[in-house]
Amino acid sequence: MPLDDLQARLRTGLPDDALITDTDVMASYAHDMASFCAAGTPAAVVLPRTVEQVQHVMRTATELRVPVVPQGARTGLSGAANATDGCIVVSLTKMDRILDISPVDRIAVVEPGVINAVLSRAVAEQGLYYPPDPSSWEMCTIGGNIGTASGGLCCVKYGVTAEYVLGLDVVLADGRLLRTGRRTAKGVAGYDLTRLFVGSEGSLGIVVQAVLALKPTPPVQLALAAEFPSASAACEAVCAIMERGYAPSLLELMDRTTLRAVNAMAHMGLPETTEALLLAAFDTPDPAADLAALGAVCTEFGATEVVPADDAAESELLLKARRLSLTALEAVKTATMIDDVCVPRSQLAAMIDGTAAIAEKYDLVIGVCAHAGDGNTHPVVCFDAADPDESRRARESFDEIMALGLELGGTITGEHGVGILKKDWLARELGPVGMELQRSVKAAFDPLGLLNPGKLF
Amino acid sequence: MPLDDLQARLRTGLPDDALITDTDVMASYAHDMASFCAAGTPAAVVLPRTVEQVQHVMRTATELRVPVVPQGARTGLSGAANATDGCIVVSLTKMDRILDISPVDRIAVVEPGVINAVLSRAVAEQGLYYPPDPSSWEMCTIGGNIGTASGGLCCVKYGVTAEYVLGLDVVLADGRLLRTGRRTAKGVAGYDLTRLFVGSEGSLGIVVQAVLALKPTPPVQLALAAEFPSASAACEAVCAIMERGYAPSLLELMDRTTLRAVNAMAHMGLPETTEALLLAAFDTPDPAADLAALGAVCTEFGATEVVPADDAAESELLLKARRLSLTALEAVKTATMIDDVCVPRSQLAAMIDGTAAIAEKYDLVIGVCAHAGDGNTHPVVCFDAADPDESRRARESFDEIMALGLELGGTITGEHGVGILKKDWLARELGPVGMELQRSVKAAFDPLGLLNPGKLF
């Protein structure tokens, strides 16, 4: 299929400004934010504004057997949105309308290109709360969040994106429109196809509308920071906090490497003796009382300093160190790889100590931030991309971290997804029977294998 | 395949007491608690105690092309557990071990035959809470709860069974063992096959182990009853309660017909002028204060009487009317059909008023209890099974109630499932594209169509 023919066929069902064929502009749509993930050259980039336009693209793609790569804001960290050679990139960023917000039904109906922060602010105006808060929330889209089943800081109390997706409109590989799920609080009519699309990385269909569950706005959260003499002491405190039934709205851990990087960048005056920092918050009716109780648990498990915030502004200051973590670690070397291993929280200490041992073995700087309450660690491997040996060691350590996670009963990805980056590892986690069924499900939805080929498996 | 051959083949991999071939005993395994659902005659009933025994049954079934019907406690209300002629019934009730309870990881690992109440009590001893609480919780099994994606009274705050299933071990149609999901709080490795099994009514595989999420035990709930002069006033109060951000742990509605039936049976002294009763509860740190605020909303929307409980015992007394509803309605005539239509809660009043109109049209007694906070109504059609005309009218009214639910943007089943009872209606709700994909998913897991054939579609 000559390139001109494909572009001409696409043009028959699209307004001029919805089709990009300029090579340089197309190149800017070729990849997301993952390291070590190959990206091909698209044959066309489409920015549809309507469901019909998406259907036209998929009908054309099916007829001409052209692969299609759906994209949101390309803030993903696994290469799932990377172009493949000769593909049509479908960027959903222009389908960005909030169609409905219902405080009585506690739902929002949105197009996939709505930015997470835009939705969060819009529902907040009506006393509602859309919890999922990936770090990229000011840029990433709801469609991308659904495709990658993304998480965030609030998951320890509020769960992940999957738990907020009630219903979807999806354009299938052959261009037909599928409506799944519901607008209601409950519903069990047939297999839960809605959930199957969440985290499917655009490989089963293109989400063109979503019904999202909302919660009432909770009270403003109040935070606390606790300094620990070792990561394992901090992890023991985390386990005790969860075992004793506390429900913090945030429970984050930063290891020594991360703390030093942040300190070096922002001069936050953190003492050099601190080996781990635990950040916790409550959005309960009496957060100060809850924080005091949690702070006592931290002290019981060896915290040398416990600093509760007095108000929201102080809370934000305490959380600033956490928000700076990735930026600070990125400044250590020329490149980083962010891992995303989630273990049972009872194994959190073993995971963090094991990661430190891996850093030593490979002679690398690896800082760990963790959504500690979830057992979800983000080891950040820092390396010099111009140094082939260090790059090789970085890649090997990254893999060894996943192996450790599996060994501890965990998963290779808590919230970033598989994409290209972790394809080989998906098979190791799921095993042959699991992989066969994954492929069978893929074939049921996309028999020609046109949707985001080469991702996941 | 002669019957004796099948039984002999099954016997090769099963202990004697795991195989039932007595015709009368087998008949007692032929059906669940649904009305109007045909049940066939099983060729064998197997009560396995191990995963290997389930695998043996499925290998035998695949080799001999014999259908298999998995069962829990057969308390289901849609005929999903009914035998088909010549099938092997696999009752999982003997696989009833609780394998692990971890307060730190907040999970339980269980076999499918564990009874819901047994699990609830076992985790409560460790300060934990397994929320899903179908009315049959003292009898129904976790495997059955997973198969039907069952709900309960607590869903308005805690959600349904699906939200508590983290990982599954499943014996597939051909006898292979599939492990899905995780033991971790988060995880996005591949398509969410775990969720696909939840609510699949045993048609995709046989669940032999489940990892369940637990919550910390909440404070004991305190309840309130509010009497309303009309169902629509009560529904307006429900909408206002949810719109204003309250998070009751229970929010139930009983209509006039139900109230009179309960009054007649239990002499509870409810005034004849009460047209609807709203029951609400909070399990918050200060439930009395929350109840007072909620009671004020009820009064604002026309409640004639608001009765808050002072303690747990009084709360149970108030909830007794709700718990008696079905029994009381069953006493009205010789038979009942329980519908399960869930609508957006903003449509709850239209659903209840519409159901009353249907009762009048068909000259029937139809009482409505509703999980009002979820918009999930259970219209109970009372009829005399010996009267063919009344039975016909009952069946027609039952269908008309589902049609009304769909018209109001709802679903034909909020928590009871499709089974045999609502097969025709599933297609009406999902449409041709949806049905085609449902069938494709079924074929991907069970290409020979051996698992619970004739259910769902």
PDB file of C-alpha atoms in Angstrom, chain A residues 77-252:
ATOM      1  CA  LEU A  77       6.585   5.050  30.808  1.00  0.00           C
ATOM      2  CA  SER A  78       6.541   1.710  28.997  1.00  0.00           C
ATOM      3  CA  GLY A  79       6.561   2.568  25.278  1.00  0.00           C
ATOM      4  CA  ALA A  80       2.937   1.470  24.890  1.00  0.00           C
ATOM      5  CA  ALA A  81       2.153   4.587  22.824  1.00  0.00           C
ATOM      6  CA  ASN A  82       5.206   4.324  20.566  1.00  0.00           C
ATOM      7  CA  ALA A  83       4.567   4.290  16.828  1.00  0.00           C
ATOM      8  CA  THR A  84       5.339   1.228  14.726  1.00  0.00           C
ATOM      9  CA  ASP A  85       6.630   1.624  11.187  1.00  0.00           C
ATOM     10  CA  GLY A  86       3.900   2.472   8.698  1.00  0.00           C
ATOM     11  CA  CYS A  87       1.194   2.779  11.349  1.00  0.00           C
ATOM     12  CA  ILE A  88      -1.591   5.281  11.714  1.00  0.00           C
ATOM     13  CA  VAL A  89      -1.163   7.117  14.999  1.00  0.00           C
ATOM     14  CA  VAL A  90      -4.571   8.077  16.408  1.00  0.00           C
ATOM     15  CA  SER A  91      -4.102  10.838  18.955  1.00  0.00           C
ATOM     16  CA  LEU A  92      -7.284  11.294  20.971  1.00  0.00           C
ATOM     17  CA  THR A  93      -6.193  14.597  22.462  1.00  0.00           C
ATOM     18  CA  LYS A  94      -8.738  16.657  20.490  1.00  0.00           C
ATOM     19  CA  MET A  95     -11.666  14.637  21.776  1.00  0.00           C
ATOM     20  CA  ASP A  96     -11.510  16.487  25.054  1.00  0.00           C
ATOM     21  CA  ARG A  97     -15.042  17.365  26.061  1.00  0.00           C
ATOM     22  CA  ILE A  98     -16.550  16.716  29.464  1.00  0.00           C
ATOM     23  CA  LEU A  99     -20.036  15.645  28.417  1.00  0.00           C
ATOM     24  CA  ASP A 100     -21.768  15.350  31.762  1.00  0.00           C
ATOM     25  CA  ILE A 101     -21.143  15.613  35.484  1.00  0.00           C
ATOM     26  CA  SER A 102     -23.915  14.320  37.765  1.00  0.00           C
ATOM     27  CA  PRO A 103     -23.579  14.953  41.490  1.00  0.00           C
ATOM     28  CA  VAL A 104     -26.639  12.778  42.229  1.00  0.00           C
ATOM     29  CA  ASP A 105     -25.372   9.800  40.244  1.00  0.00           C
ATOM     30  CA  ARG A 106     -21.770  10.621  41.173  1.00  0.00           C
ATOM     31  CA  ILE A 107     -20.552  10.073  37.638  1.00  0.00           C
ATOM     32  CA  ALA A 108     -18.839  11.997  34.868  1.00  0.00           C
ATOM     33  CA  VAL A 109     -19.115  11.204  31.177  1.00  0.00           C
ATOM     34  CA  VAL A 110     -16.035  12.265  29.243  1.00  0.00           C
ATOM     35  CA  GLU A 111     -14.247  11.969  25.955  1.00  0.00           C
ATOM     36  CA  PRO A 112     -10.828  10.272  26.137  1.00  0.00           C
ATOM     37  CA  GLY A 113      -8.720  13.379  25.536  1.00  0.00           C
ATOM     38  CA  VAL A 114      -9.833  15.193  28.689  1.00  0.00           C
ATOM     39  CA  ILE A 115      -6.793  15.946  30.809  1.00  0.00           C
ATOM     40  CA  ASN A 116      -6.885  14.353  34.245  1.00  0.00           C
ATOM     41  CA  ALA A 117      -6.352  17.678  36.072  1.00  0.00           C
ATOM     42  CA  VAL A 118      -9.045  19.405  33.993  1.00  0.00           C
ATOM     43  CA  LEU A 119     -11.556  16.745  34.977  1.00  0.00           C
ATOM     44  CA  SER A 120     -10.446  16.801  38.603  1.00  0.00           C
ATOM     45  CA  ARG A 121     -10.968  20.571  38.791  1.00  0.00           C
ATOM     46  CA  ALA A 122     -14.289  20.461  36.967  1.00  0.00           C
ATOM     47  CA  VAL A 123     -15.773  17.865  39.284  1.00  0.00           C
ATOM     48  CA  ALA A 124     -14.331  19.599  42.356  1.00  0.00           C
ATOM     49  CA  GLU A 125     -16.431  22.643  41.466  1.00  0.00           C
ATOM     50  CA  GLN A 126     -19.464  20.451  42.037  1.00  0.00           C
ATOM     51  CA  GLY A 127     -18.259  18.987  45.311  1.00  0.00           C
ATOM     52  CA  LEU A 128     -16.970  15.811  43.682  1.00  0.00           C
ATOM     53  CA  TYR A 129     -13.644  14.033  43.547  1.00  0.00           C
ATOM     54  CA  TYR A 130     -12.011  11.958  40.802  1.00  0.00           C
ATOM     55  CA  PRO A 131      -9.257  10.221  42.808  1.00  0.00           C
ATOM     56  CA  PRO A 132      -6.778   8.695  40.303  1.00  0.00           C
ATOM     57  CA  ASP A 133      -3.788  11.045  40.369  1.00  0.00           C
ATOM     58  CA  PRO A 134      -0.780   9.851  38.358  1.00  0.00           C
ATOM     59  CA  SER A 135       2.249  12.135  38.703  1.00  0.00           C
ATOM     60  CA  SER A 136       1.595  13.378  35.157  1.00  0.00           C
ATOM     61  CA  TRP A 137      -1.940  14.428  36.070  1.00  0.00           C
ATOM     62  CA  GLU A 138      -1.525  17.964  34.702  1.00  0.00           C
ATOM     63  CA  MET A 139      -0.721  16.548  31.253  1.00  0.00           C
ATOM     64  CA  CYS A 140      -2.038  13.013  30.921  1.00  0.00           C
ATOM     65  CA  THR A 141      -5.448  12.179  29.485  1.00  0.00           C
ATOM     66  CA  ILE A 142      -8.252  10.072  30.889  1.00  0.00           C
ATOM     67  CA  GLY A 143      -8.033   7.841  27.807  1.00  0.00           C
ATOM     68  CA  GLY A 144      -4.349   7.274  28.520  1.00  0.00           C
ATOM     69  CA  ASN A 145      -5.128   6.623  32.173  1.00  0.00           C
ATOM     70  CA  ILE A 146      -7.680   3.997  31.115  1.00  0.00           C
ATOM     71  CA  GLY A 147      -5.315   2.444  28.575  1.00  0.00           C
ATOM     72  CA  THR A 148      -2.551   2.069  31.129  1.00  0.00           C
ATOM     73  CA  ALA A 149      -4.767   1.533  34.214  1.00  0.00           C
ATOM     74  CA  SER A 150      -2.739   4.218  35.925  1.00  0.00           C
ATOM     75  CA  GLY A 151      -2.396   4.783  39.637  1.00  0.00           C
ATOM     76  CA  GLY A 152      -0.972   7.601  41.714  1.00  0.00           C
ATOM     77  CA  LEU A 153      -0.433   8.777  45.255  1.00  0.00           C
ATOM     78  CA  CYS A 154      -4.011   8.368  46.455  1.00  0.00           C
ATOM     79  CA  CYS A 155      -4.331   4.649  45.612  1.00  0.00           C
ATOM     80  CA  VAL A 156      -3.559   3.508  49.143  1.00  0.00           C
ATOM     81  CA  LYS A 157      -6.966   4.826  50.152  1.00  0.00           C
ATOM     82  CA  TYR A 158      -8.871   5.290  46.882  1.00  0.00           C
ATOM     83  CA  GLY A 159      -7.617   2.557  44.529  1.00  0.00           C
ATOM     84  CA  VAL A 160      -6.604   2.832  40.890  1.00  0.00           C
ATOM     85  CA  THR A 161      -8.176   4.045  37.638  1.00  0.00           C
ATOM     86  CA  ALA A 162      -9.810   0.656  37.015  1.00  0.00           C
ATOM     87  CA  GLU A 163     -12.063   1.148  40.008  1.00  0.00           C
ATOM     88  CA  TYR A 164     -13.499   4.350  38.557  1.00  0.00           C
ATOM     89  CA  VAL A 165     -14.380   3.167  35.040  1.00  0.00           C
ATOM     90  CA  LEU A 166     -18.044   2.149  34.913  1.00  0.00           C
ATOM     91  CA  GLY A 167     -18.706   2.098  31.200  1.00  0.00           C
ATOM     92  CA  LEU A 168     -16.993   2.682  27.882  1.00  0.00           C
ATOM     93  CA  ASP A 169     -17.761   3.403  24.270  1.00  0.00           C
ATOM     94  CA  VAL A 170     -15.098   1.715  22.189  1.00  0.00           C
ATOM     95  CA  VAL A 171     -14.410   1.734  18.463  1.00  0.00           C
ATOM     96  CA  LEU A 172     -13.374  -1.802  17.558  1.00  0.00           C
ATOM     97  CA  ALA A 173     -10.678  -2.816  15.089  1.00  0.00           C
ATOM     98  CA  ASP A 174     -13.220  -3.135  12.266  1.00  0.00           C
ATOM     99  CA  GLY A 175     -14.781   0.253  13.010  1.00  0.00           C
ATOM    100  CA  ARG A 176     -17.892  -0.938  14.821  1.00  0.00           C
ATOM    101  CA  LEU A 177     -18.916   0.839  17.996  1.00  0.00           C
ATOM    102  CA  LEU A 178     -19.177  -1.194  21.208  1.00  0.00           C
ATOM    103  CA  ARG A 179     -20.866   0.137  24.320  1.00  0.00           C
ATOM    104  CA  THR A 180     -19.872  -1.663  27.527  1.00  0.00           C
ATOM    105  CA  GLY A 181     -20.779  -1.345  31.177  1.00  0.00           C
ATOM    106  CA  ARG A 182     -23.201   1.070  32.689  1.00  0.00           C
ATOM    107  CA  ARG A 183     -24.092   4.436  34.176  1.00  0.00           C
ATOM    108  CA  THR A 184     -25.419   2.760  37.315  1.00  0.00           C
ATOM    109  CA  ALA A 185     -23.662   2.090  40.624  1.00  0.00           C
ATOM    110  CA  LYS A 186     -23.964  -1.667  40.133  1.00  0.00           C
ATOM    111  CA  GLY A 187     -24.464  -4.008  37.211  1.00  0.00           C
ATOM    112  CA  VAL A 188     -23.578  -7.605  36.288  1.00  0.00           C
ATOM    113  CA  ALA A 189     -25.072  -8.096  32.843  1.00  0.00           C
ATOM    114  CA  GLY A 190     -22.630 -10.378  31.036  1.00  0.00           C
ATOM    115  CA  TYR A 191     -18.845 -10.556  31.124  1.00  0.00           C
ATOM    116  CA  ASP A 192     -17.131  -7.410  32.375  1.00  0.00           C
ATOM    117  CA  LEU A 193     -15.702  -6.211  29.056  1.00  0.00           C
ATOM    118  CA  THR A 194     -15.275  -2.700  30.473  1.00  0.00           C
ATOM    119  CA  ARG A 195     -12.587  -3.863  32.834  1.00  0.00           C
ATOM    120  CA  LEU A 196     -10.883  -5.794  30.047  1.00  0.00           C
ATOM    121  CA  PHE A 197     -10.226  -2.530  28.187  1.00  0.00           C
ATOM    122  CA  VAL A 198      -8.729  -0.887  31.263  1.00  0.00           C
ATOM    123  CA  GLY A 199      -4.990  -1.492  31.058  1.00  0.00           C
ATOM    124  CA  SER A 200      -5.215  -3.032  27.588  1.00  0.00           C
ATOM    125  CA  GLU A 201      -2.882  -0.337  26.190  1.00  0.00           C
ATOM    126  CA  GLY A 202      -5.011   0.336  23.129  1.00  0.00           C
ATOM    127  CA  SER A 203      -4.654  -3.229  21.907  1.00  0.00           C
ATOM    128  CA  LEU A 204      -8.350  -4.220  22.017  1.00  0.00           C
ATOM    129  CA  GLY A 205     -10.132  -1.106  20.769  1.00  0.00           C
ATOM    130  CA  ILE A 206     -10.094   2.685  20.917  1.00  0.00           C
ATOM    131  CA  VAL A 207     -11.936   4.211  23.867  1.00  0.00           C
ATOM    132  CA  VAL A 208     -14.003   7.164  22.616  1.00  0.00           C
ATOM    133  CA  GLN A 209     -16.147   7.815  25.698  1.00  0.00           C
ATOM    134  CA  ALA A 210     -16.038   6.830  29.354  1.00  0.00           C
ATOM    135  CA  VAL A 211     -18.464   6.886  32.259  1.00  0.00           C
ATOM    136  CA  LEU A 212     -16.419   7.487  35.393  1.00  0.00           C
ATOM    137  CA  ALA A 213     -17.412   7.025  39.023  1.00  0.00           C
ATOM    138  CA  LEU A 214     -16.820   9.987  41.327  1.00  0.00           C
ATOM    139  CA  LYS A 215     -16.613  10.344  45.085  1.00  0.00           C
ATOM    140  CA  PRO A 216     -17.646  13.247  47.333  1.00  0.00           C
ATOM    141  CA  THR A 217     -14.815  15.709  47.941  1.00  0.00           C
ATOM    142  CA  PRO A 218     -13.014  14.609  51.106  1.00  0.00           C
ATOM    143  CA  PRO A 219     -11.666  17.095  53.668  1.00  0.00           C
ATOM    144  CA  VAL A 220      -8.310  18.674  52.724  1.00  0.00           C
ATOM    145  CA  GLN A 221      -5.536  16.273  53.646  1.00  0.00           C
ATOM    146  CA  LEU A 222      -2.971  16.969  56.336  1.00  0.00           C
ATOM    147  CA  ALA A 223       0.482  15.411  56.058  1.00  0.00           C
ATOM    148  CA  LEU A 224       3.303  14.249  58.273  1.00  0.00           C
ATOM    149  CA  ALA A 225       6.945  13.400  57.609  1.00  0.00           C
ATOM    150  CA  ALA A 226       8.845  10.842  59.660  1.00  0.00           C
ATOM    151  CA  GLU A 227      12.604  10.284  59.483  1.00  0.00           C
ATOM    152  CA  PHE A 228      13.907   6.754  59.964  1.00  0.00           C
ATOM    153  CA  PRO A 229      17.395   5.404  60.618  1.00  0.00           C
ATOM    154  CA  SER A 230      16.854   2.595  58.084  1.00  0.00           C
ATOM    155  CA  ALA A 231      14.539   1.724  55.213  1.00  0.00           C
ATOM    156  CA  SER A 232      13.550  -1.509  56.914  1.00  0.00           C
ATOM    157  CA  ALA A 233      12.448   0.376  60.062  1.00  0.00           C
ATOM    158  CA  ALA A 234      10.275   2.611  57.862  1.00  0.00           C
ATOM    159  CA  CYS A 235       8.814  -0.459  56.139  1.00  0.00           C
ATOM    160  CA  GLU A 236       8.031  -2.046  59.496  1.00  0.00           C
ATOM    161  CA  ALA A 237       6.172   1.119  60.434  1.00  0.00           C
ATOM    162  CA  VAL A 238       4.238   0.928  57.141  1.00  0.00           C
ATOM    163  CA  CYS A 239       3.241  -2.665  57.872  1.00  0.00           C
ATOM    164  CA  ALA A 240       2.147  -1.772  61.416  1.00  0.00           C
ATOM    165  CA  ILE A 241       0.133   1.216  60.154  1.00  0.00           C
ATOM    166  CA  MET A 242      -1.776  -0.956  57.708  1.00  0.00           C
ATOM    167  CA  GLU A 243      -2.082  -3.913  60.085  1.00  0.00           C
ATOM    168  CA  ARG A 244      -3.608  -1.695  62.761  1.00  0.00           C
ATOM    169  CA  GLY A 245      -6.319  -0.506  60.400  1.00  0.00           C
ATOM    170  CA  TYR A 246      -5.315   3.075  59.646  1.00  0.00           C
ATOM    171  CA  ALA A 247      -6.589   4.471  56.340  1.00  0.00           C
ATOM    172  CA  PRO A 248      -4.121   7.180  55.291  1.00  0.00           C
ATOM    173  CA  SER A 249      -4.851   9.003  52.033  1.00  0.00           C
ATOM    174  CA  LEU A 250      -1.140   8.891  51.219  1.00  0.00           C
ATOM    175  CA  LEU A 251       1.730   6.749  52.501  1.00  0.00           C
ATOM    176  CA  GLU A 252       4.957   7.319  50.599  1.00  0.00           C
TER     177      GLU A 252
END
